[in-house]
Amino acid sequence: MSKVKYYYDPDTLSYRKIEPKKSKRYRNVLLFVLGSALFGLLGLIILLNTRWVNTPKELSLEREVRNYELQFDILSKKMQQMEQVLANIEDRDNNIYRLYFEANPIPEEQRRAGFGGINRYKSLEGFNNSEIIIDATKRLDIIQKQMVIQSKSLDEIAKLAEEKEKLLAAIPAIQPINNEDLTRMASGYGWRSDPFTKARKMHWGMDFTAPRGTPIYASGDGKITRADNKSSGYGKHIRIDHGYGYISLYGHLSKYNVTVGQKVKRGDLIGFVGSTGRSEAPHLHYEIFKDGERINPINFYYGSLTAEEFENMLKHANQENQSLD
Ligand SMILES: [Zn+2]
């Protein structure tokens, strides 16, 4: 309601009402309506843009983001645990397994290498969360690569272990006759007096005294390459090829229990003690060849003897007596 205005009329000496013009009244009404609408709109815009009043959709999005952040933290901790376990496996791999099988350790740089060249993470760039997503992706890529390298290393170890097992089974590592009390050692490897000429002569093996017919055993896995008396001096003798450059020889036998080409295991009965060939009395003459050279068999029994027994055998073997040849 507009105010009623008056003016003083000097002619009548009285106050008279001013009648407002019609056009002015309309203008005022219009201004009022426009002003109210403008203020209302402004208020609404401000209301919608304030932080403390969110739409339901915004509220649910915000909750979702908070949940992502929480889950991401948990995943990140799990990744950290994986990295630690993997590091521990790698450490054991380098310092125990690979060391044991005499393989070179895999260098740290090789195990931890990321991916060079083109930027694999370009598609992840340009977002608010780009940094954490790229970081996590890189970590997972490295873990994945580490696992591949570790897996390959274990394949290699498995192969080496199998080889080592074969090698250990092949090496002529036990005494070729039953000699529990070690009383059968008659003469060792080294310079000995020849039983026939009495001259000092190199004795290339070990002699074990035993009655004729005493069983002789293969000292390691291998294949029979000789079972004949065509080598000078050895009489009836057997040779076993163990692979890896090792050959064992058993001389002066009375009888064979194997034939050429036969495969034998350590401990298999291959023949019997005799005195054929250049021999003074029934005994087994035993030799080991490595890459064509005759070496001292005594160094191979160590694993099957106690330290004391080995000492005892060493003493026996080193006596510079007469060999039985
Ligand atoms: Zn001998």
Coordinates of C-alpha atoms in Angstrom, one line a residue, residues 4-314:
V4 CA -1.1 8.9 1.1
K5 CA 0.6 12.2 0.4
Y6 CA -0.8 15.7 1.0
Y7 CA 0.1 19.2 -0.2
Y8 CA -0.8 22.7 1.2
D9 CA -3.2 24.7 -0.9
P10 CA -2.7 28.4 -0.2
D11 CA -5.9 29.2 -2.0
T12 CA -8.1 27.2 0.3
L13 CA -5.6 27.3 3.2
S14 CA -6.0 23.6 3.7
Y15 CA -4.1 20.4 3.0
R16 CA -5.2 18.5 0.0
K17 CA -4.6 14.9 -0.9
I18 CA -2.2 14.3 -3.8
E19 CA -3.7 11.9 -6.2
P20 CA -0.9 9.6 -7.5
K21 CA -0.5 9.2 -11.2
K22 CA -1.7 5.8 -12.6
S23 CA 1.5 5.1 -14.6
K24 CA 3.7 5.7 -11.6
R25 CA 1.7 3.2 -9.6
Y26 CA 2.1 0.5 -12.1
R27 CA 5.8 1.2 -12.3
N28 CA 6.2 0.7 -8.6
V29 CA 4.3 -2.6 -8.6
L30 CA 6.5 -3.9 -11.4
L31 CA 9.7 -2.8 -9.7
F32 CA 8.6 -4.6 -6.5
V33 CA 7.8 -7.8 -8.3
L34 CA 11.1 -7.8 -10.3
G35 CA 13.1 -7.0 -7.2
S36 CA 11.5 -9.9 -5.2
A37 CA 12.2 -12.3 -8.1
L38 CA 15.8 -11.2 -8.4
F39 CA 16.4 -11.6 -4.6
G40 CA 14.7 -15.0 -4.6
L41 CA 16.8 -16.2 -7.5
L42 CA 20.0 -15.0 -5.9
G43 CA 19.1 -16.6 -2.6
L44 CA 18.5 -19.9 -4.3
I45 CA 21.8 -19.8 -6.2
I46 CA 23.7 -19.1 -3.0
L47 CA 21.8 -21.9 -1.2
L48 CA 22.6 -24.5 -3.8
N49 CA 26.3 -23.6 -3.9
T50 CA 27.0 -23.7 -0.1
R51 CA 29.1 -26.5 1.2
W52 CA 27.0 -27.3 4.1
V53 CA 23.9 -28.0 2.2
N54 CA 24.3 -30.9 -0.2
T55 CA 21.9 -32.6 -2.5
P56 CA 21.2 -36.3 -1.6
K57 CA 23.1 -37.3 -4.7
E58 CA 26.2 -35.4 -3.6
L59 CA 25.9 -36.9 -0.2
S60 CA 25.9 -40.4 -1.6
L61 CA 28.9 -39.7 -3.9
E62 CA 30.8 -38.3 -1.0
R63 CA 30.2 -41.4 1.0
E64 CA 31.3 -43.5 -1.9
V65 CA 34.6 -41.6 -2.3
R66 CA 35.3 -42.0 1.4
N67 CA 34.7 -45.7 1.0
Y68 CA 37.1 -45.9 -1.9
E69 CA 39.7 -44.1 0.0
L70 CA 39.3 -46.5 2.9
Q71 CA 39.4 -49.6 0.7
F72 CA 42.4 -48.3 -1.1
D73 CA 44.3 -47.9 2.1
I74 CA 43.6 -51.5 3.0
L75 CA 44.7 -52.7 -0.5
S76 CA 47.8 -50.6 -0.2
K77 CA 48.7 -52.3 3.2
K78 CA 48.1 -55.7 1.6
M79 CA 50.4 -54.8 -1.2
Q80 CA 53.0 -53.8 1.3
Q81 CA 52.7 -57.2 3.0
M82 CA 53.1 -58.9 -0.4
E83 CA 56.2 -56.9 -1.1
Q84 CA 57.7 -57.9 2.2
V85 CA 56.9 -61.6 1.8
L86 CA 58.3 -61.6 -1.7
A87 CA 61.5 -59.8 -0.6
N88 CA 61.9 -62.5 2.0
I89 CA 61.5 -65.3 -0.6
E90 CA 64.0 -63.5 -2.8
D91 CA 66.5 -63.2 0.0
R92 CA 66.3 -66.9 0.7
D93 CA 66.5 -67.7 -3.0
N94 CA 69.7 -65.7 -3.4
N95 CA 71.4 -66.6 -0.1
I96 CA 70.4 -70.2 0.5
Y97 CA 69.0 -72.0 -2.6
R98 CA 71.1 -70.4 -5.3
L99 CA 74.1 -70.4 -3.1
Y100 CA 73.7 -74.1 -2.2
F101 CA 73.5 -75.0 -5.9
E102 CA 76.3 -72.7 -6.8
A103 CA 74.2 -70.5 -9.0
N104 CA 74.9 -66.8 -9.2
P105 CA 72.5 -64.6 -7.1
I106 CA 70.0 -62.6 -9.2
P107 CA 70.9 -58.9 -8.7
E108 CA 68.5 -56.6 -6.9
E109 CA 68.2 -54.2 -9.9
Q110 CA 67.1 -57.1 -12.1
R111 CA 64.5 -58.3 -9.6
R112 CA 63.1 -54.8 -8.9
A113 CA 63.2 -53.5 -12.5
G114 CA 60.1 -51.6 -13.6
F115 CA 59.2 -51.0 -17.2
G116 CA 61.2 -48.6 -19.3
G117 CA 60.5 -47.0 -22.6
I118 CA 57.0 -45.7 -23.4
N119 CA 54.9 -44.3 -20.5
R120 CA 52.6 -47.2 -19.7
Y121 CA 50.6 -45.1 -17.3
K122 CA 49.6 -42.2 -19.6
S123 CA 45.9 -43.2 -19.7
L124 CA 45.8 -42.9 -15.9
E125 CA 47.0 -39.2 -15.9
G126 CA 44.8 -36.1 -15.7
F127 CA 42.6 -37.0 -12.7
N128 CA 42.5 -35.9 -9.1
N129 CA 43.5 -39.4 -8.0
S130 CA 46.0 -40.0 -10.8
E131 CA 49.0 -40.0 -8.5
I132 CA 47.8 -42.8 -6.2
I133 CA 46.4 -44.9 -9.0
I134 CA 49.7 -44.7 -11.0
D135 CA 51.7 -45.4 -7.9
A136 CA 49.7 -48.5 -7.1
T137 CA 49.7 -49.7 -10.7
K138 CA 53.5 -49.4 -10.8
R139 CA 53.9 -51.3 -7.5
L140 CA 51.7 -54.1 -8.8
D141 CA 53.6 -54.2 -12.1
I142 CA 56.9 -54.6 -10.2
I143 CA 55.4 -57.3 -8.0
Q144 CA 54.2 -59.2 -11.0
K145 CA 57.7 -59.0 -12.6
Q146 CA 59.3 -60.1 -9.4
M147 CA 57.1 -63.1 -9.3
V148 CA 58.0 -64.1 -12.8
I149 CA 61.7 -63.8 -12.1
Q150 CA 61.4 -65.7 -8.8
S151 CA 59.4 -68.5 -10.5
K152 CA 62.1 -68.8 -13.2
S153 CA 64.8 -69.0 -10.6
L154 CA 63.0 -71.8 -8.8
D155 CA 62.7 -73.7 -12.1
E156 CA 66.4 -73.4 -12.4
I157 CA 67.0 -74.5 -8.8
A158 CA 64.7 -77.5 -9.3
K159 CA 66.8 -78.5 -12.4
L160 CA 70.0 -78.0 -10.5
A161 CA 68.7 -80.0 -7.5
E162 CA 67.8 -82.9 -9.8
E163 CA 71.2 -82.8 -11.4
K164 CA 72.9 -82.7 -8.0
E165 CA 70.8 -85.7 -6.8
K166 CA 71.9 -87.6 -9.9
L167 CA 75.5 -86.5 -9.4
L168 CA 75.5 -87.6 -5.8
A169 CA 74.0 -90.9 -6.7
A170 CA 76.5 -91.4 -9.4
I171 CA 79.7 -90.6 -7.5
P172 CA 81.5 -93.7 -6.4
A173 CA 81.1 -92.9 -2.7
I174 CA 81.0 -96.2 -0.7
Q175 CA 83.5 -99.0 -0.1
P176 CA 83.1 -101.7 -2.7
I177 CA 83.0 -104.5 -0.1
N178 CA 81.5 -105.0 3.3
N179 CA 84.2 -103.5 5.6
E180 CA 82.4 -102.5 8.7
D181 CA 85.4 -103.0 11.1
L182 CA 87.8 -101.7 8.4
T183 CA 90.1 -104.7 8.9
R184 CA 90.0 -105.4 5.2
M185 CA 92.0 -102.4 4.1
A186 CA 95.4 -103.9 3.1
S187 CA 97.1 -101.2 1.1
G188 CA 96.3 -97.7 0.0
Y189 CA 96.9 -95.4 -3.0
G190 CA 100.5 -94.3 -3.3
W191 CA 104.1 -95.6 -3.5
R192 CA 104.2 -99.2 -2.4
S193 CA 106.5 -102.1 -2.7
D194 CA 105.6 -104.4 -5.6
P195 CA 104.7 -107.9 -4.2
F196 CA 106.5 -109.6 -7.1
T197 CA 109.6 -107.5 -7.9
K198 CA 109.8 -105.8 -4.4
A199 CA 110.6 -102.6 -6.2
R200 CA 108.9 -99.3 -5.2
K201 CA 106.0 -98.7 -7.5
M202 CA 103.0 -96.5 -7.7
H203 CA 99.9 -98.3 -6.5
W204 CA 97.0 -96.6 -8.2
G205 CA 94.1 -98.0 -6.1
M206 CA 93.2 -99.5 -2.8
D207 CA 93.4 -103.2 -1.9
F208 CA 90.9 -104.9 0.4
T209 CA 91.7 -108.4 1.6
A210 CA 88.8 -110.8 1.7
P211 CA 88.2 -114.5 1.2
R212 CA 87.5 -115.7 -2.3
G213 CA 83.8 -115.3 -3.1
T214 CA 83.2 -112.3 -1.0
P215 CA 80.5 -110.1 -2.6
I216 CA 81.6 -106.9 -4.4
Y217 CA 79.2 -103.9 -4.7
A218 CA 78.9 -101.1 -7.2
S219 CA 80.1 -97.9 -5.4
G220 CA 77.8 -95.6 -7.3
D221 CA 75.0 -95.6 -10.0
G222 CA 76.3 -96.2 -13.5
K223 CA 76.6 -98.5 -16.5
I224 CA 78.9 -101.5 -16.8
T225 CA 81.4 -100.8 -19.6
R226 CA 83.8 -103.7 -19.0
A227 CA 83.5 -107.2 -17.5
D228 CA 86.5 -109.1 -18.9
N229 CA 90.2 -110.1 -18.3
K230 CA 91.6 -108.3 -21.3
S231 CA 93.4 -105.5 -19.4
S232 CA 96.9 -106.4 -18.4
G233 CA 97.3 -107.3 -14.7
Y234 CA 93.8 -106.7 -13.5
G235 CA 92.7 -110.3 -14.3
K236 CA 88.9 -110.6 -14.4
H237 CA 87.8 -107.0 -13.8
I238 CA 84.7 -104.7 -14.0
R239 CA 84.5 -101.0 -15.0
I240 CA 81.5 -98.9 -14.2
D241 CA 81.0 -95.5 -16.0
H242 CA 79.2 -93.2 -13.5
G243 CA 79.0 -90.2 -15.8
Y244 CA 80.3 -86.8 -14.8
G245 CA 83.8 -88.1 -15.7
Y246 CA 83.9 -90.8 -13.0
I247 CA 84.8 -94.5 -13.7
S248 CA 85.3 -97.1 -11.0
L249 CA 87.4 -100.3 -11.5
Y250 CA 87.2 -103.6 -9.6
G251 CA 90.1 -106.1 -10.2
H252 CA 91.2 -109.7 -9.6
L253 CA 87.6 -111.1 -9.4
S254 CA 86.7 -114.7 -9.3
K255 CA 83.3 -114.3 -10.9
Y256 CA 81.1 -111.6 -12.5
N257 CA 77.5 -110.9 -11.5
V258 CA 76.8 -108.4 -14.3
T259 CA 77.2 -108.1 -18.0
V260 CA 78.5 -105.2 -20.2
G261 CA 75.8 -102.5 -20.9
Q262 CA 73.9 -103.3 -17.7
K263 CA 72.8 -100.4 -15.6
V264 CA 73.6 -100.6 -11.9
K265 CA 72.7 -98.7 -8.7
R266 CA 75.0 -98.0 -5.8
G267 CA 75.2 -101.1 -3.6
D268 CA 74.2 -103.6 -6.4
L269 CA 76.2 -106.9 -6.2
I270 CA 78.4 -106.9 -9.3
G271 CA 80.9 -109.7 -8.7
F272 CA 83.0 -111.8 -6.2
V273 CA 86.5 -111.5 -4.8
G274 CA 89.2 -113.7 -6.4
S275 CA 92.9 -113.6 -7.2
T276 CA 93.0 -113.6 -11.0
G277 CA 95.6 -111.6 -12.9
R278 CA 98.7 -110.1 -11.3
S279 CA 97.6 -110.9 -7.7
E280 CA 99.4 -112.4 -4.7
A281 CA 96.4 -113.4 -2.6
P282 CA 92.6 -113.1 -2.8
H283 CA 91.8 -109.4 -2.6
L284 CA 89.9 -106.7 -4.4
H285 CA 91.9 -104.0 -6.1
Y286 CA 89.8 -100.9 -6.5
E287 CA 90.4 -97.8 -8.5
I288 CA 88.6 -94.5 -9.3
F289 CA 89.2 -92.5 -12.5
K290 CA 88.1 -88.9 -12.8
D291 CA 88.4 -87.5 -16.4
G292 CA 90.9 -90.2 -17.3
E293 CA 93.2 -89.7 -14.3
R294 CA 93.4 -92.3 -11.5
I295 CA 92.7 -90.6 -8.1
N296 CA 92.8 -91.7 -4.5
P297 CA 89.5 -93.5 -3.7
I298 CA 89.9 -92.8 0.0
N299 CA 88.7 -89.3 -0.5
F300 CA 85.3 -90.6 -1.5
Y301 CA 84.3 -92.6 1.6
Y302 CA 84.2 -89.7 3.9
G303 CA 80.4 -89.3 3.8
S304 CA 79.7 -92.9 4.7
L305 CA 82.3 -93.1 7.6
T306 CA 82.4 -91.4 10.9
A307 CA 85.3 -89.0 11.5
E308 CA 87.0 -91.6 13.7
E309 CA 86.6 -94.4 11.2
F310 CA 87.9 -92.1 8.4
E311 CA 91.0 -91.3 10.5
N312 CA 91.5 -95.0 11.1
M313 CA 91.2 -95.8 7.4
L314 CA 93.6 -93.0 6.5

